[in-house]
mmCIF file of C-alpha atoms in Angstrom:
data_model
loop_
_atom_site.group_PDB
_atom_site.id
_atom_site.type_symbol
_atom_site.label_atom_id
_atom_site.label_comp_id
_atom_site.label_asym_id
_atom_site.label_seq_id
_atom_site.Cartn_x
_atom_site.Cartn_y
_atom_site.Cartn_z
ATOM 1 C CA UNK A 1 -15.076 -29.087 4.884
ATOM 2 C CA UNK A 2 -17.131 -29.504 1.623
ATOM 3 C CA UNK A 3 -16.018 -33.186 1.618
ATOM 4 C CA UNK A 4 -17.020 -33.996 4.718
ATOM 5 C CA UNK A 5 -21.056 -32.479 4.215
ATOM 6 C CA UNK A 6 -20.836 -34.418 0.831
ATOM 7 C CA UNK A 7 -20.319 -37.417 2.663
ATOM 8 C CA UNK A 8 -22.555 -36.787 5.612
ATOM 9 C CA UNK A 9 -25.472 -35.247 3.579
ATOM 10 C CA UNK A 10 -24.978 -36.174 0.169
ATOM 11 C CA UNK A 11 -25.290 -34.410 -2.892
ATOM 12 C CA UNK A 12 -28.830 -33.443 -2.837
ATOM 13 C CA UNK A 13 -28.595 -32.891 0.642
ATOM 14 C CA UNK A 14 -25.728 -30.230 0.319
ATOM 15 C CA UNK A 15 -26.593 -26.537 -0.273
ATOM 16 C CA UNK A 16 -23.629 -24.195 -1.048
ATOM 17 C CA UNK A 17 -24.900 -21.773 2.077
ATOM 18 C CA UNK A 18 -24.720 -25.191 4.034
ATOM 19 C CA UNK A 19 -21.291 -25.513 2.716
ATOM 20 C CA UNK A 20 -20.301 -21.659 3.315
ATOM 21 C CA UNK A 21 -21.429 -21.583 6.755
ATOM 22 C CA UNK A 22 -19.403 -24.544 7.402
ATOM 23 C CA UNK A 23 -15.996 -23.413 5.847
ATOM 24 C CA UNK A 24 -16.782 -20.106 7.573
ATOM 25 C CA UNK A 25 -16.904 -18.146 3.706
ATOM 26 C CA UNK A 26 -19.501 -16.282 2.175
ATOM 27 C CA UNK A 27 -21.073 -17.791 -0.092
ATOM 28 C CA UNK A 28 -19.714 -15.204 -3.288
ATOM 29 C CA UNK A 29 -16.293 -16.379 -1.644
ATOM 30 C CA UNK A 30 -17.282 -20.134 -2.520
ATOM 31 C CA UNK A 31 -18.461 -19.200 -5.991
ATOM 32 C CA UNK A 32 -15.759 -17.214 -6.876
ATOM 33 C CA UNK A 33 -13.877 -20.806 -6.725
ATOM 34 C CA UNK A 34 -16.421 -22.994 -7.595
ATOM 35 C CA UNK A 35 -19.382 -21.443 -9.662
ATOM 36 C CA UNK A 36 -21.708 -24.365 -9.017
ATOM 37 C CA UNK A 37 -21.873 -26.933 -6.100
ATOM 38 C CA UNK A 38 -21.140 -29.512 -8.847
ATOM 39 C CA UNK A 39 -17.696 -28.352 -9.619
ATOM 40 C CA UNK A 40 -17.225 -28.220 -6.037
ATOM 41 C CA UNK A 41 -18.656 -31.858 -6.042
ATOM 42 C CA UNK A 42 -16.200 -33.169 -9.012
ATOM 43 C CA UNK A 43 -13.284 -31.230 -7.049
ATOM 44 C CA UNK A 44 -14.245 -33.821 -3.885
ATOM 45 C CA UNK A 45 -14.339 -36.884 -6.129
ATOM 46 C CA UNK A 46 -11.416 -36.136 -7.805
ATOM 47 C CA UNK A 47 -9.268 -35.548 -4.558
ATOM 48 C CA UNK A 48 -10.648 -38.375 -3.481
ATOM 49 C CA UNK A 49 -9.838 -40.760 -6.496
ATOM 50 C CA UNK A 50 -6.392 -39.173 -5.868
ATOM 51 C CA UNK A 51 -6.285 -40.161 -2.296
ATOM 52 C CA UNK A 52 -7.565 -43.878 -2.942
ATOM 53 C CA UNK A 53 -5.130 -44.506 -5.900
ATOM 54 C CA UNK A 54 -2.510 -43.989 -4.008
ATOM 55 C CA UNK A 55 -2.847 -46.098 -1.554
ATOM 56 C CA UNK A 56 -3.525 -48.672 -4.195
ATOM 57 C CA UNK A 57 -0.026 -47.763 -6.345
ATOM 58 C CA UNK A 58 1.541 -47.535 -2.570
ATOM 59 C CA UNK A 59 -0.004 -51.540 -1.635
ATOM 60 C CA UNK A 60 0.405 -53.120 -4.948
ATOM 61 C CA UNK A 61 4.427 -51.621 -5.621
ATOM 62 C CA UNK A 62 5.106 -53.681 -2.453
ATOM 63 C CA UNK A 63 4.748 -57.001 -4.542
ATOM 64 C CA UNK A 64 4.858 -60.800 -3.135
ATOM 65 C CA UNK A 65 2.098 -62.814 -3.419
ATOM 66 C CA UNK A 66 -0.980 -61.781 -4.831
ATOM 67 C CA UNK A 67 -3.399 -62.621 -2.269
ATOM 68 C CA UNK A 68 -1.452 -61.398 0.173
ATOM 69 C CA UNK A 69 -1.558 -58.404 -1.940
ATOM 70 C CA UNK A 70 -5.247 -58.223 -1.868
ATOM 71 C CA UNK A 71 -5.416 -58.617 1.709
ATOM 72 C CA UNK A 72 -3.164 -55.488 2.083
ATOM 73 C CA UNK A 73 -5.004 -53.639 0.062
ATOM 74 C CA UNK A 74 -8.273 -54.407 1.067
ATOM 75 C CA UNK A 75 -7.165 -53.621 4.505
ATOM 76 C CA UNK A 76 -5.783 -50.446 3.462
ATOM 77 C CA UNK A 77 -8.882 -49.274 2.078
ATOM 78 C CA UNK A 78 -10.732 -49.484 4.964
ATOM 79 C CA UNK A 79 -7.830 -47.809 6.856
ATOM 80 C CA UNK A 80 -8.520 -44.848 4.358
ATOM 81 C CA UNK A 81 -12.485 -45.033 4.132
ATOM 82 C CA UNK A 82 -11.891 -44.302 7.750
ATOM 83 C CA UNK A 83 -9.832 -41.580 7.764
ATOM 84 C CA UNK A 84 -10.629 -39.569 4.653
ATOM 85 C CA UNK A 85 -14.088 -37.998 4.127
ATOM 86 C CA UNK A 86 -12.623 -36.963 0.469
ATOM 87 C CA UNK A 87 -12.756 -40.584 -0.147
ATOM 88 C CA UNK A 88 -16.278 -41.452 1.529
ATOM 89 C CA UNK A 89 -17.557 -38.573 -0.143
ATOM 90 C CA UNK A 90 -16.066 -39.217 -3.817
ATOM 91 C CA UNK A 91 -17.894 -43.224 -3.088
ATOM 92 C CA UNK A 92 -21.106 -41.763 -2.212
ATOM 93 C CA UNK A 93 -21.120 -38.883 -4.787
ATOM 94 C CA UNK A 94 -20.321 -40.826 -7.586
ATOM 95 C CA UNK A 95 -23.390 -42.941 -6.949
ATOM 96 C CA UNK A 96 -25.604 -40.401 -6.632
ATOM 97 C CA UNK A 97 -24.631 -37.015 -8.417
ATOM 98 C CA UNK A 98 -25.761 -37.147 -12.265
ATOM 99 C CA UNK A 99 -22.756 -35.807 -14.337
ATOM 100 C CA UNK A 100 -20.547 -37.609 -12.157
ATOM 101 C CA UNK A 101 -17.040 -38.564 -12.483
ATOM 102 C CA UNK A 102 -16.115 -41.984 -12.982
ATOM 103 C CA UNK A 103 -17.027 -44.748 -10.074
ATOM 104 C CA UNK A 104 -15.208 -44.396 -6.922
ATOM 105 C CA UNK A 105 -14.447 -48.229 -7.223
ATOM 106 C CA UNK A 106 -13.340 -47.836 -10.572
ATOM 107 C CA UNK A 107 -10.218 -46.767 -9.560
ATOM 108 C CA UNK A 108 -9.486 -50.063 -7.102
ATOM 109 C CA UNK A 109 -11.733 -52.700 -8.046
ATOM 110 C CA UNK A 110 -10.069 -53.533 -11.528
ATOM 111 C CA UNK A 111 -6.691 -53.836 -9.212
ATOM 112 C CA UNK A 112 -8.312 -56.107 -7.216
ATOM 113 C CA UNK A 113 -9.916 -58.099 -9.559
ATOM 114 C CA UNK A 114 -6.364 -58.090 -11.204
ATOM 115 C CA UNK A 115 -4.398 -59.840 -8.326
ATOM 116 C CA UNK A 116 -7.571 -62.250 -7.972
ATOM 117 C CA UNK A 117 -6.729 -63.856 -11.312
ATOM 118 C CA UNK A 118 -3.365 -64.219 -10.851
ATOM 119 C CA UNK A 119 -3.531 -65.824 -7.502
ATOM 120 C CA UNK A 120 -6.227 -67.963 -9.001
ATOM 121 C CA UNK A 121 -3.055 -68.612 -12.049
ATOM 122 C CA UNK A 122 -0.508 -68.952 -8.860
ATOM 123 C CA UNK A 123 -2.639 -71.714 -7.346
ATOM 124 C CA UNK A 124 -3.108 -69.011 -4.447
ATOM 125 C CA UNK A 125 -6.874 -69.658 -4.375
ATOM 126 C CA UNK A 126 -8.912 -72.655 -4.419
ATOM 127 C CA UNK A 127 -9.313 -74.481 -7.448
ATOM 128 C CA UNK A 128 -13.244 -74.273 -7.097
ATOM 129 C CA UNK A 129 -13.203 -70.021 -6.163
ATOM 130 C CA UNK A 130 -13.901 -68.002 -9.595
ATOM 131 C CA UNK A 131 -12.008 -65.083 -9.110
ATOM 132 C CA UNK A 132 -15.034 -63.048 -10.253
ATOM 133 C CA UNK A 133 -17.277 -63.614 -7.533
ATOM 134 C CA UNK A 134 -14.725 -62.945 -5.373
ATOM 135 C CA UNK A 135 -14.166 -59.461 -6.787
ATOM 136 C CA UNK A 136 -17.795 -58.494 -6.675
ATOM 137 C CA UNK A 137 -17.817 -59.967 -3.323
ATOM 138 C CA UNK A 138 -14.858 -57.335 -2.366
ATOM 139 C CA UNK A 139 -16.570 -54.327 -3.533
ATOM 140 C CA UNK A 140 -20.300 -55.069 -1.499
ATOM 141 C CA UNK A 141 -17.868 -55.445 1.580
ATOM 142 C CA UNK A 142 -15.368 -52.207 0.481
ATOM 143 C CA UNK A 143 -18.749 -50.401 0.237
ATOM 144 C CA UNK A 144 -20.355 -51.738 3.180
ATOM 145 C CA UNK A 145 -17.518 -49.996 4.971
ATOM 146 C CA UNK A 146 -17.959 -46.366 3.367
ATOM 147 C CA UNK A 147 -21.807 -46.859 4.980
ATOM 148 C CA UNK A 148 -20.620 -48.495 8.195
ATOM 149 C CA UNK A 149 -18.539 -45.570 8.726
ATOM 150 C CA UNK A 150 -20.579 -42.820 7.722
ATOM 151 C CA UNK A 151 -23.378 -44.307 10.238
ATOM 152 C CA UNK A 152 -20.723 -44.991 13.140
ATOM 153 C CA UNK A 153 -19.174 -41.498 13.492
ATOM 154 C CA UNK A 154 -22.447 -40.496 14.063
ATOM 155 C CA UNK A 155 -22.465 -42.575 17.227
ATOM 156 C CA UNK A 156 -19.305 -41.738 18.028
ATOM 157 C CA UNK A 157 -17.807 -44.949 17.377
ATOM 158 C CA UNK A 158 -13.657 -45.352 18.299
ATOM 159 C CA UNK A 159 -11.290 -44.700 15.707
ATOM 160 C CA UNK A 160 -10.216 -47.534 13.847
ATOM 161 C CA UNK A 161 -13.041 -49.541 15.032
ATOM 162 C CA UNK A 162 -14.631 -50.777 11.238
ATOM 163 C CA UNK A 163 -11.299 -51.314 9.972
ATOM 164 C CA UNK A 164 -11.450 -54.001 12.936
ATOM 165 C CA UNK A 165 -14.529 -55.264 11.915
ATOM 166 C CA UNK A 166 -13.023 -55.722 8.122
ATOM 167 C CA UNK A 167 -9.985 -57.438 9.061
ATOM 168 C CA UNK A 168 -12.754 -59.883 10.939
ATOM 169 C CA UNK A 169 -14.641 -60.270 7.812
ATOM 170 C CA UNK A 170 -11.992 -60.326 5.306
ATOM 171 C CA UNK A 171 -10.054 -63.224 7.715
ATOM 172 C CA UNK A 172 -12.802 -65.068 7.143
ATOM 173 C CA UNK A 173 -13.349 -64.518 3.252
ATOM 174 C CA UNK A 174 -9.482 -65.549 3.121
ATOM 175 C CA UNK A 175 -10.127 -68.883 4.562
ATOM 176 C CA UNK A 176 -13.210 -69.582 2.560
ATOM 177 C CA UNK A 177 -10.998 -68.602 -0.853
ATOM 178 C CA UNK A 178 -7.335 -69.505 -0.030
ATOM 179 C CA UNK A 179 -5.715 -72.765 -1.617
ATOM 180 C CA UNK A 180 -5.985 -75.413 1.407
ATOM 181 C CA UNK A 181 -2.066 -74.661 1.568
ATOM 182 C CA UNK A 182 -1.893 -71.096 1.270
ATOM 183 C CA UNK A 183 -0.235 -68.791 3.012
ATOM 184 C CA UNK A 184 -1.529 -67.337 6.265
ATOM 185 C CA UNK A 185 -2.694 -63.104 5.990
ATOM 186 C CA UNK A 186 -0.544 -60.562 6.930
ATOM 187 C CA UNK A 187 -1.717 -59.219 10.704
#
């Protein structure tokens, strides 16, 4: 419950009686767990970290090509941005809670950024694409979908819906990047 009025309201925009009434607990119930709404806010983050690391362990112990890899995980994430408010809300409080934990997308970007290099050493991506751009490039579209989601469920978009939209998008970053002869993404 707390995770998913940290990621519809925000930190600021989250009152422990908000959170109470929505876990149906008193308030001295809350408190007696979590003195202050920002060890309740770190306890979000860090279940979400969790969640979002292992998908990333899960994606990248499956091996083959590194692109590939990328895809898969990139893919994955949205899968999980989708389904997990602990994760929205950890990407969203991180950003805006002072004292936070570390970045959200410090626990996947440097594993993308990773498997960018070496399928830029593999010959995986075109000899004029700088793996770095590509990595930023990744996390603006990663983040774009914690926002597109957050806004769609409140228009009670389908299921599954942005993670459509991001295999769109990230088809199409895949054939700007690929080596002219690379190998075709995983469906």
């Amino acid at each position: 419950m707390a995770a998913a009025e940290f990621d519809r309201n925000g930190y600021d925009g989250t009152s422990l009686s908000r959170l109470s009434r929505s876990a149906g607990i008193s308030i001295g119930a809350l408190t007696f767990h979590f003195a202050a709404k920002g060890e309740l806010a770190s306890a979000v983050e860090d279940s979400g970290r969790a969640a979002t690391r292992r998908v990333v362990e899960g994606v990248t112990a499956r091996g083959g090509p590194a692109l590939d890899t990328v895809s898969a995980l990139v893919l994955a994430l949205g899968r999980l941005i989708e389904t997990d408010a602990a994760v929205r809300a950890a990407a969203r409080l991180t950003q805006e809670r002072v004292g936070a934990g570390p970045d959200w997308c410090g626990c996947w970007l440097p594993d993308v950024k990773e498997l960018l290099e070496q399928a830029a050493e593999q010959g995986q991506l075109d000899p004029e694409v700088d793996p770095c751009p590509v990595t930023l490039l990744t996390a603006h579209l990663v983040g774009g979908v914690v926002t597109r989601v957050r806004r769609g469920r409140g228009r009670g978009e389908l299921p599954g819906a942005v993670t459509g939209e991001l295999r769109e998008l990230w088809r199409l970053i895949r054939r700007g990047i690929a080596a002219p002869t690379g190998p075709e993404m995983p469906k």
